């Protein structure tokens, strides 16, 4: 399940980023700490200004409500030159993104 969430978040970040902003972009920073069943965290930055940070941990371990709770953010420069940042939580309540450029659901 953790792999699916991480994969889905990478897909979301890739879909949100501009198409082919820099074909020669490369990773300038990559930190990863996978501490096994207790959780993980990572931080990635690329030469074209894309960055992503995420932390995850198992909540309610050993119960029927066991789940992975994830918190993170990603940012990129849009085609308009503006920096976009999305922070998110993904847990038993689903994926919950927030960003100044995202619409907010009515209360």
mmCIF file of C-alpha atoms in Angstrom:
data_model
loop_
_atom_site.group_PDB
_atom_site.id
_atom_site.type_symbol
_atom_site.label_atom_id
_atom_site.label_comp_id
_atom_site.label_asym_id
_atom_site.label_seq_id
_atom_site.Cartn_x
_atom_site.Cartn_y
_atom_site.Cartn_z
ATOM 1 C CA UNK A 1 0.000 0.000 0.000
ATOM 2 C CA UNK A 2 2.853 2.402 0.823
ATOM 3 C CA UNK A 3 4.355 1.817 -2.605
ATOM 4 C CA UNK A 4 1.027 2.635 -4.261
ATOM 5 C CA UNK A 5 0.678 5.898 -2.315
ATOM 6 C CA UNK A 6 4.238 6.956 -3.143
ATOM 7 C CA UNK A 7 3.727 6.022 -6.811
ATOM 8 C CA UNK A 8 0.428 7.933 -6.931
ATOM 9 C CA UNK A 9 2.062 11.024 -5.446
ATOM 10 C CA UNK A 10 4.901 10.916 -7.969
ATOM 11 C CA UNK A 11 2.318 10.638 -10.756
ATOM 12 C CA UNK A 12 0.423 13.605 -9.295
ATOM 13 C CA UNK A 13 3.622 15.666 -9.112
ATOM 14 C CA UNK A 14 4.585 14.738 -12.655
ATOM 15 C CA UNK A 15 1.113 15.568 -13.975
ATOM 16 C CA UNK A 16 1.142 18.931 -12.205
ATOM 17 C CA UNK A 17 4.561 19.898 -13.523
ATOM 18 C CA UNK A 18 4.919 21.604 -16.911
ATOM 19 C CA UNK A 19 5.461 19.287 -19.859
ATOM 20 C CA UNK A 20 9.185 18.875 -20.550
ATOM 21 C CA UNK A 21 10.371 22.053 -18.772
ATOM 22 C CA UNK A 22 13.989 20.960 -19.027
ATOM 23 C CA UNK A 23 14.821 17.707 -20.784
ATOM 24 C CA UNK A 24 18.267 17.707 -19.170
ATOM 25 C CA UNK A 25 17.072 18.090 -15.566
ATOM 26 C CA UNK A 26 18.871 15.982 -12.995
ATOM 27 C CA UNK A 27 18.542 15.205 -9.301
ATOM 28 C CA UNK A 28 20.610 17.607 -7.193
ATOM 29 C CA UNK A 29 19.524 16.311 -3.787
ATOM 30 C CA UNK A 30 18.050 13.007 -2.655
ATOM 31 C CA UNK A 31 17.706 12.037 0.980
ATOM 32 C CA UNK A 32 15.813 8.925 1.987
ATOM 33 C CA UNK A 33 15.307 7.242 5.317
ATOM 34 C CA UNK A 34 13.208 4.109 5.096
ATOM 35 C CA UNK A 35 12.967 2.946 8.680
ATOM 36 C CA UNK A 36 11.076 -0.236 7.857
ATOM 37 C CA UNK A 37 7.650 -0.905 9.258
ATOM 38 C CA UNK A 38 7.703 2.190 11.446
ATOM 39 C CA UNK A 39 7.772 4.728 8.621
ATOM 40 C CA UNK A 40 9.822 6.558 6.035
ATOM 41 C CA UNK A 41 10.771 10.019 4.821
ATOM 42 C CA UNK A 42 12.449 11.431 1.750
ATOM 43 C CA UNK A 43 13.406 14.695 0.095
ATOM 44 C CA UNK A 44 14.124 15.154 -3.622
ATOM 45 C CA UNK A 45 15.199 18.282 -5.525
ATOM 46 C CA UNK A 46 15.956 18.563 -9.222
ATOM 47 C CA UNK A 47 18.011 21.030 -11.230
ATOM 48 C CA UNK A 48 14.888 22.515 -12.818
ATOM 49 C CA UNK A 49 13.407 23.570 -9.467
ATOM 50 C CA UNK A 50 11.040 20.684 -8.776
ATOM 51 C CA UNK A 51 11.114 19.467 -5.182
ATOM 52 C CA UNK A 52 9.192 16.952 -3.126
ATOM 53 C CA UNK A 53 9.301 16.028 0.547
ATOM 54 C CA UNK A 54 7.279 13.335 2.272
ATOM 55 C CA UNK A 55 7.038 11.519 5.597
ATOM 56 C CA UNK A 56 4.923 8.447 6.265
ATOM 57 C CA UNK A 57 4.164 6.269 9.230
ATOM 58 C CA UNK A 58 1.888 3.385 10.122
ATOM 59 C CA UNK A 59 -1.043 4.380 12.309
ATOM 60 C CA UNK A 60 -3.167 1.979 14.358
ATOM 61 C CA UNK A 61 -0.702 -0.889 13.828
ATOM 62 C CA UNK A 62 -2.014 -4.395 14.296
ATOM 63 C CA UNK A 63 -5.680 -3.348 14.181
ATOM 64 C CA UNK A 64 -8.381 -3.488 11.532
ATOM 65 C CA UNK A 65 -7.837 0.275 11.125
ATOM 66 C CA UNK A 66 -4.123 -0.008 10.319
ATOM 67 C CA UNK A 67 -3.170 2.528 7.661
ATOM 68 C CA UNK A 68 -0.292 4.619 6.408
ATOM 69 C CA UNK A 69 -0.486 8.325 7.224
ATOM 70 C CA UNK A 70 1.533 10.486 4.850
ATOM 71 C CA UNK A 71 2.365 14.201 4.984
ATOM 72 C CA UNK A 72 4.304 16.024 2.334
ATOM 73 C CA UNK A 73 4.629 18.733 -0.242
ATOM 74 C CA UNK A 74 5.830 19.274 -3.777
ATOM 75 C CA UNK A 75 6.617 22.434 -5.686
ATOM 76 C CA UNK A 76 7.476 23.436 -9.218
ATOM 77 C CA UNK A 77 7.629 26.487 -11.463
ATOM 78 C CA UNK A 78 4.641 26.720 -13.785
ATOM 79 C CA UNK A 79 4.711 27.809 -17.431
ATOM 80 C CA UNK A 80 3.682 31.282 -16.225
ATOM 81 C CA UNK A 81 6.908 31.512 -14.170
ATOM 82 C CA UNK A 82 5.040 31.306 -10.855
ATOM 83 C CA UNK A 83 6.169 28.928 -8.112
ATOM 84 C CA UNK A 84 3.411 26.457 -7.173
ATOM 85 C CA UNK A 85 3.430 24.509 -3.929
ATOM 86 C CA UNK A 86 1.041 21.782 -2.852
ATOM 87 C CA UNK A 87 1.017 20.417 0.688
ATOM 88 C CA UNK A 88 -0.913 17.267 1.367
ATOM 89 C CA UNK A 89 -2.012 14.649 3.823
ATOM 90 C CA UNK A 90 -2.901 11.144 2.657
ATOM 91 C CA UNK A 91 -4.373 8.857 5.277
ATOM 92 C CA UNK A 92 -7.470 6.813 6.055
ATOM 93 C CA UNK A 93 -9.506 9.893 5.040
ATOM 94 C CA UNK A 94 -7.996 9.998 1.529
ATOM 95 C CA UNK A 95 -5.719 12.410 -0.298
ATOM 96 C CA UNK A 96 -6.149 15.983 0.975
ATOM 97 C CA UNK A 97 -4.133 18.539 -1.021
ATOM 98 C CA UNK A 98 -3.858 22.250 -0.224
ATOM 99 C CA UNK A 99 -2.302 25.057 -2.230
ATOM 100 C CA UNK A 100 -2.911 28.742 -2.840
ATOM 101 C CA UNK A 101 -3.749 27.959 -6.483
ATOM 102 C CA UNK A 102 -6.188 25.113 -5.705
ATOM 103 C CA UNK A 103 -9.929 25.666 -5.333
ATOM 104 C CA UNK A 104 -11.416 25.217 -1.868
ATOM 105 C CA UNK A 105 -14.599 23.187 -1.446
ATOM 106 C CA UNK A 106 -17.557 25.097 0.017
ATOM 107 C CA UNK A 107 -18.146 24.502 3.703
#
